[in-house]
Amino acid sequence: MAVSRMKRIQILAHDSTRNDVVAALRNEGVLHVTSPSIELEAIGDGETRRKREREIASELGKLEYVRNFLKPYYVPSKKGMEKMFNPKFLLDEEELRATVDSFSTEARYQSCVALEGRMRSAEAEIVRKTALATEVAHWADAGVDVDAMVDTRLTRIAPLTVEAGEFEKFRTSLEEAVPDSEFLEVSRSGATVYLVIMYLKEMESDVALILKRHSARWADLSGAAGEPKAAAERLLDEATGLSGDIESMKEEATELALDYETILLVHDDVAERLAKESVQESFGSTGATFVVEGWMRSRDEERVRERLDTITTAIGGSHDSPDASPIHMATRDPEPGEDVPVDLNNSGMVSPFEFVTTLYSRPVYWENDPTPLLAPFFIIFFGLCVSDGGYGITLALVALWLMSKMPHGGARQFMKLLLMGGISTTVVGLITGGWFGIDPNVMPAFIQNAIVLNPLQEPMKMLNVVFIIGIVQVFTGLAIKMIVDFKAKRWLDAILDQLLWIVFLSFLVPLGYDFILGGYVPPGIAAIAGRGAQICGVLVILTGARKNANPVMKLLGGVLKLYDIVGYFGDVLSYARLLALGLATGAIAMAINGIAEMAMEIPVAGPIGAVLILIAGHLFNLAVNCLGGFVHSARLQYLEYFAKFFTGGGHVFQPFASARRYSEVRRQES
Amino acid sequence: MEGLMLGMAGAALAAALAGTGSAIGTGIAGQAGSGVVAEDPEKFGRLLLLQALPGTQGIYGIVGLFLVIGLLGDLGMGAMTVGQGWQVLFACLPLAITGLTSGIAQGKVAGAACGLVAKRPDEMGKGMIFAIVVETYAVLGLLGTILLLGNIT
């Protein structure tokens, strides 16, 4: 139905045209590249090409580094809404070339690396100086300069810290073991004692032992000089100075980020070049020729052919005689059963629903696209779930507004879906009398007159309506499967598995209405339905398991097949969710109105509170019900509908095409 | 007054049990979601959607509560007989019990779907569908309650 027809394409060309061909394919963006079906004996390995690929990859890596480093310093030229809806920069090929050529990745990379290195070392220096200043300050009362605490020829003089808890033991051990030592307790802070120690160098090993036993540590004050207090202040001043340096380095970075947008463009360009190199991994090649294979949509065939011809003509060849042409292109139709990538192609109204289909699975190439078949059901179900005219109009307006902001892309398709959902919801709201949960009795006459069925007052009637809708969809699913089987000439399956069941279920519907829902069915009809159902039941028992080889199982399987009735019954029951979700919308909306009414009674702040409650509450209800409406409507398609006729499992058609993240190049009309 | 008490008990059960189901369910899904966000903060939006799925049972519970309040209004406060009160109480049970159990079960499925989104973000729709299959029974429970409340005599 709407799966694009595909063709297998093979391009065999002379190596001199390689870059042109790859660029042409990338620009056209219509070829899904696969590995070639023919084995070419490669003369010369792809090492040169791989080396080039690695170089480009490394350039891309550098650009990514530059981009990430400069990002915090970039002031975007696009703001707010425009940035959100239209983030890409639009320019044409020449502009792009000029921009890209005037930019040197290597130079910018080097300056960024250097700048970041300076920033990091300045930051580390600040940390070091601040820590040292704190340390030095503890010796402020030592009465000596920091750089005076140095060894003489025979003695060691050095600053030291000991834990307060160990200090007494340390003192006694030291006095016992090394009587020729002296120390000066300078200060205490927290659990640490700061001191200066002096002893003869020859006692070094004894002292070291005591220090170790009482976990005393040498203090490293190198880098500080002069009177301790002044030294600490000087260090802090230096740290402040460095902070200033960092500020000016940030300004340098801001300067480097002035053409940040150029960097983004170059990033895109290099990524494109990389993609063009990487794709060649799937090419087959000999020394002088190369071959590309893949899939493309039939309708693109002429475009590709013309494009390749222009390359031929440009280098003086002629595509009229195969001998004079450096590029040879061959196509064929896919062979039955071949694994062909799937591209869905539906008209404007249906295409937004492709989202719903692909959420489940793509059809395989040889299958019909179920999108047009689910679209009408989906949109009606969505309307029934949200079921409020006010919400519907709100949703449609929001979707329209967002669409006007988005020129194209998948998000726009989704908004289109929401717009249709909004319209459907409005219609359902109109006929069920749902308007922001307001009691229909206080609404104007024309709204009251439009009400066909109010589900809040007559839920049973509404339940019957949604069951009928369910029966219609289940029957449609069976009918589609029947048509598919007929087309595939599986006559017996079509008649016995589908047609028989459609008739059988048609007889069961009035019986079910009578027995299960307790509705009234005229006796005449009930009698006919009963007899019909009996006959069909017997037929199902006789034919249901006809494919089973075992004769006993043939009959037993037929009886089991009768059990499918329960499955169909369950399917139809499942549509009751449409009623429940619809009622939930109305009930919550009424609850919100009720709460707002209560808030009105609060003096002064009441009306403001009520308005806030109304806006926030109804928006919340709208959002929750849209989510619920979407997933439940989708679920009914997947489990109750698709199960009858659709298998899916196709893989997506991914053409080799430009994928620029930040920019968009205008197509040049040649 | 005993009738009114029983009716109120039914409404309270519906809101409280279904709400509890949602609270536990969204809790489970939220924990799984946080784990994924720790790895990839950009997935937050999708994971929030998954976390919200088991939240509907609580809403259905409130819907049931309001339906009972509406019924009390129709009958006139206090005019409810003891028999009617029992009917309302029992009518609320499908919603209350399925809300509690399906909320928890759906939370587990949604939590697993968070793991699915972590590994294969494109397959999020399928994770949602798995969770929605569980919700069917909360919807049916709500429907059962609505139908039963409509048949109070």
JSON list of C-alpha atoms in Angstrom, two decimals, chain A residues 358-361 456 459-460 463 467 573-574 576-581 583-584 587-588 590-591 595 620 624 627 631-632 634-635 638-639, chain B residues 42 49 52-53 56 59-60 62-64 66-67 122-126 128-129 132-137 139-140 142-143 146-147 150-151:
[
{"chain": "A", "resi": 358, "resn": "THR", "atom": "CA", "xyz": [6.84, 2.38, 13.65]},
{"chain": "A", "resi": 359, "resn": "LEU", "atom": "CA", "xyz": [6.46, 2.55, 17.42]},
{"chain": "A", "resi": 360, "resn": "TYR", "atom": "CA", "xyz": [5.30, -1.03, 17.10]},
{"chain": "A", "resi": 361, "resn": "SER", "atom": "CA", "xyz": [7.27, -2.25, 14.13]},
{"chain": "A", "resi": 456, "resn": "LEU", "atom": "CA", "xyz": [-21.65, 10.53, 32.50]},
{"chain": "A", "resi": 459, "resn": "PRO", "atom": "CA", "xyz": [-22.55, 5.03, 30.82]},
{"chain": "A", "resi": 460, "resn": "MET", "atom": "CA", "xyz": [-24.19, 1.77, 29.73]},
{"chain": "A", "resi": 463, "resn": "LEU", "atom": "CA", "xyz": [-20.35, 1.20, 26.75]},
{"chain": "A", "resi": 467, "resn": "PHE", "atom": "CA", "xyz": [-18.13, -2.18, 22.08]},
{"chain": "A", "resi": 573, "resn": "LEU", "atom": "CA", "xyz": [-14.05, -6.05, 26.13]},
{"chain": "A", "resi": 574, "resn": "SER", "atom": "CA", "xyz": [-10.72, -4.27, 25.90]},
{"chain": "A", "resi": 576, "resn": "ALA", "atom": "CA", "xyz": [-14.22, -0.57, 27.33]},
{"chain": "A", "resi": 577, "resn": "ARG", "atom": "CA", "xyz": [-11.12, 1.47, 28.17]},
{"chain": "A", "resi": 578, "resn": "LEU", "atom": "CA", "xyz": [-12.35, 4.08, 25.72]},
{"chain": "A", "resi": 579, "resn": "LEU", "atom": "CA", "xyz": [-15.37, 4.66, 27.95]},
{"chain": "A", "resi": 580, "resn": "ALA", "atom": "CA", "xyz": [-13.37, 4.54, 31.18]},
{"chain": "A", "resi": 581, "resn": "LEU", "atom": "CA", "xyz": [-10.73, 7.02, 29.99]},
{"chain": "A", "resi": 583, "resn": "LEU", "atom": "CA", "xyz": [-15.28, 9.27, 31.90]},
{"chain": "A", "resi": 584, "resn": "ALA", "atom": "CA", "xyz": [-12.06, 9.87, 33.80]},
{"chain": "A", "resi": 587, "resn": "ALA", "atom": "CA", "xyz": [-14.73, 13.37, 36.28]},
{"chain": "A", "resi": 588, "resn": "ILE", "atom": "CA", "xyz": [-11.31, 14.95, 36.91]},
{"chain": "A", "resi": 590, "resn": "MET", "atom": "CA", "xyz": [-15.41, 18.36, 37.31]},
{"chain": "A", "resi": 591, "resn": "ALA", "atom": "CA", "xyz": [-13.27, 17.75, 40.38]},
{"chain": "A", "resi": 595, "resn": "ILE", "atom": "CA", "xyz": [-11.90, 22.62, 44.04]},
{"chain": "A", "resi": 620, "resn": "PHE", "atom": "CA", "xyz": [-2.57, 18.83, 34.01]},
{"chain": "A", "resi": 624, "resn": "VAL", "atom": "CA", "xyz": [-2.36, 13.29, 31.54]},
{"chain": "A", "resi": 627, "resn": "LEU", "atom": "CA", "xyz": [-0.65, 10.73, 27.29]},
{"chain": "A", "resi": 631, "resn": "VAL", "atom": "CA", "xyz": [-0.85, 5.06, 24.61]},
{"chain": "A", "resi": 632, "resn": "HIS", "atom": "CA", "xyz": [-4.21, 3.37, 25.03]},
{"chain": "A", "resi": 634, "resn": "ALA", "atom": "CA", "xyz": [-1.96, 2.84, 20.23]},
{"chain": "A", "resi": 635, "resn": "ARG", "atom": "CA", "xyz": [-2.30, -0.30, 22.34]},
{"chain": "A", "resi": 638, "resn": "TYR", "atom": "CA", "xyz": [-1.20, -3.20, 18.37]},
{"chain": "A", "resi": 639, "resn": "LEU", "atom": "CA", "xyz": [-2.87, -5.90, 20.43]},
{"chain": "B", "resi": 42, "resn": "GLU", "atom": "CA", "xyz": [19.54, 13.68, 28.35]},
{"chain": "B", "resi": 49, "resn": "LEU", "atom": "CA", "xyz": [7.11, 9.75, 30.86]},
{"chain": "B", "resi": 52, "resn": "ALA", "atom": "CA", "xyz": [4.26, 8.78, 35.02]},
{"chain": "B", "resi": 53, "resn": "LEU", "atom": "CA", "xyz": [2.61, 5.66, 33.57]},
{"chain": "B", "resi": 56, "resn": "THR", "atom": "CA", "xyz": [-2.85, 6.87, 36.48]},
{"chain": "B", "resi": 59, "resn": "ILE", "atom": "CA", "xyz": [-6.14, 9.36, 39.27]},
{"chain": "B", "resi": 60, "resn": "TYR", "atom": "CA", "xyz": [-8.67, 6.60, 38.64]},
{"chain": "B", "resi": 62, "resn": "ILE", "atom": "CA", "xyz": [-9.89, 9.95, 42.69]},
{"chain": "B", "resi": 63, "resn": "VAL", "atom": "CA", "xyz": [-12.35, 9.54, 39.81]},
{"chain": "B", "resi": 64, "resn": "GLY", "atom": "CA", "xyz": [-14.05, 6.76, 41.80]},
{"chain": "B", "resi": 66, "resn": "PHE", "atom": "CA", "xyz": [-15.82, 11.77, 42.99]},
{"chain": "B", "resi": 67, "resn": "LEU", "atom": "CA", "xyz": [-18.34, 9.38, 41.46]},
{"chain": "B", "resi": 122, "resn": "ASP", "atom": "CA", "xyz": [14.61, 4.05, 20.15]},
{"chain": "B", "resi": 123, "resn": "GLU", "atom": "CA", "xyz": [12.61, 1.17, 21.54]},
{"chain": "B", "resi": 124, "resn": "MET", "atom": "CA", "xyz": [10.96, 3.24, 24.25]},
{"chain": "B", "resi": 125, "resn": "GLY", "atom": "CA", "xyz": [7.54, 2.83, 22.62]},
{"chain": "B", "resi": 126, "resn": "LYS", "atom": "CA", "xyz": [7.67, -0.88, 23.15]},
{"chain": "B", "resi": 128, "resn": "MET", "atom": "CA", "xyz": [5.49, 1.82, 27.14]},
{"chain": "B", "resi": 129, "resn": "ILE", "atom": "CA", "xyz": [3.28, -0.75, 25.50]},
{"chain": "B", "resi": 132, "resn": "ILE", "atom": "CA", "xyz": [0.12, -0.22, 29.23]},
{"chain": "B", "resi": 133, "resn": "VAL", "atom": "CA", "xyz": [-0.87, -3.87, 28.99]},
{"chain": "B", "resi": 134, "resn": "VAL", "atom": "CA", "xyz": [-0.77, -3.97, 32.79]},
{"chain": "B", "resi": 135, "resn": "GLU", "atom": "CA", "xyz": [-2.85, -0.84, 33.05]},
{"chain": "B", "resi": 136, "resn": "THR", "atom": "CA", "xyz": [-5.69, -2.54, 31.18]},
{"chain": "B", "resi": 137, "resn": "TYR", "atom": "CA", "xyz": [-6.76, -4.14, 34.44]},
{"chain": "B", "resi": 139, "resn": "VAL", "atom": "CA", "xyz": [-9.02, 0.51, 33.54]},
{"chain": "B", "resi": 140, "resn": "LEU", "atom": "CA", "xyz": [-11.27, -2.52, 33.73]},
{"chain": "B", "resi": 142, "resn": "LEU", "atom": "CA", "xyz": [-12.50, 1.46, 37.13]},
{"chain": "B", "resi": 143, "resn": "LEU", "atom": "CA", "xyz": [-15.04, 0.39, 34.58]},
{"chain": "B", "resi": 146, "resn": "ILE", "atom": "CA", "xyz": [-18.49, 2.72, 37.36]},
{"chain": "B", "resi": 147, "resn": "LEU", "atom": "CA", "xyz": [-20.94, 0.07, 36.17]},
{"chain": "B", "resi": 150, "resn": "GLY", "atom": "CA", "xyz": [-24.61, 2.87, 38.19]},
{"chain": "B", "resi": 151, "resn": "ASN", "atom": "CA", "xyz": [-26.66, -0.08, 39.38]}
]
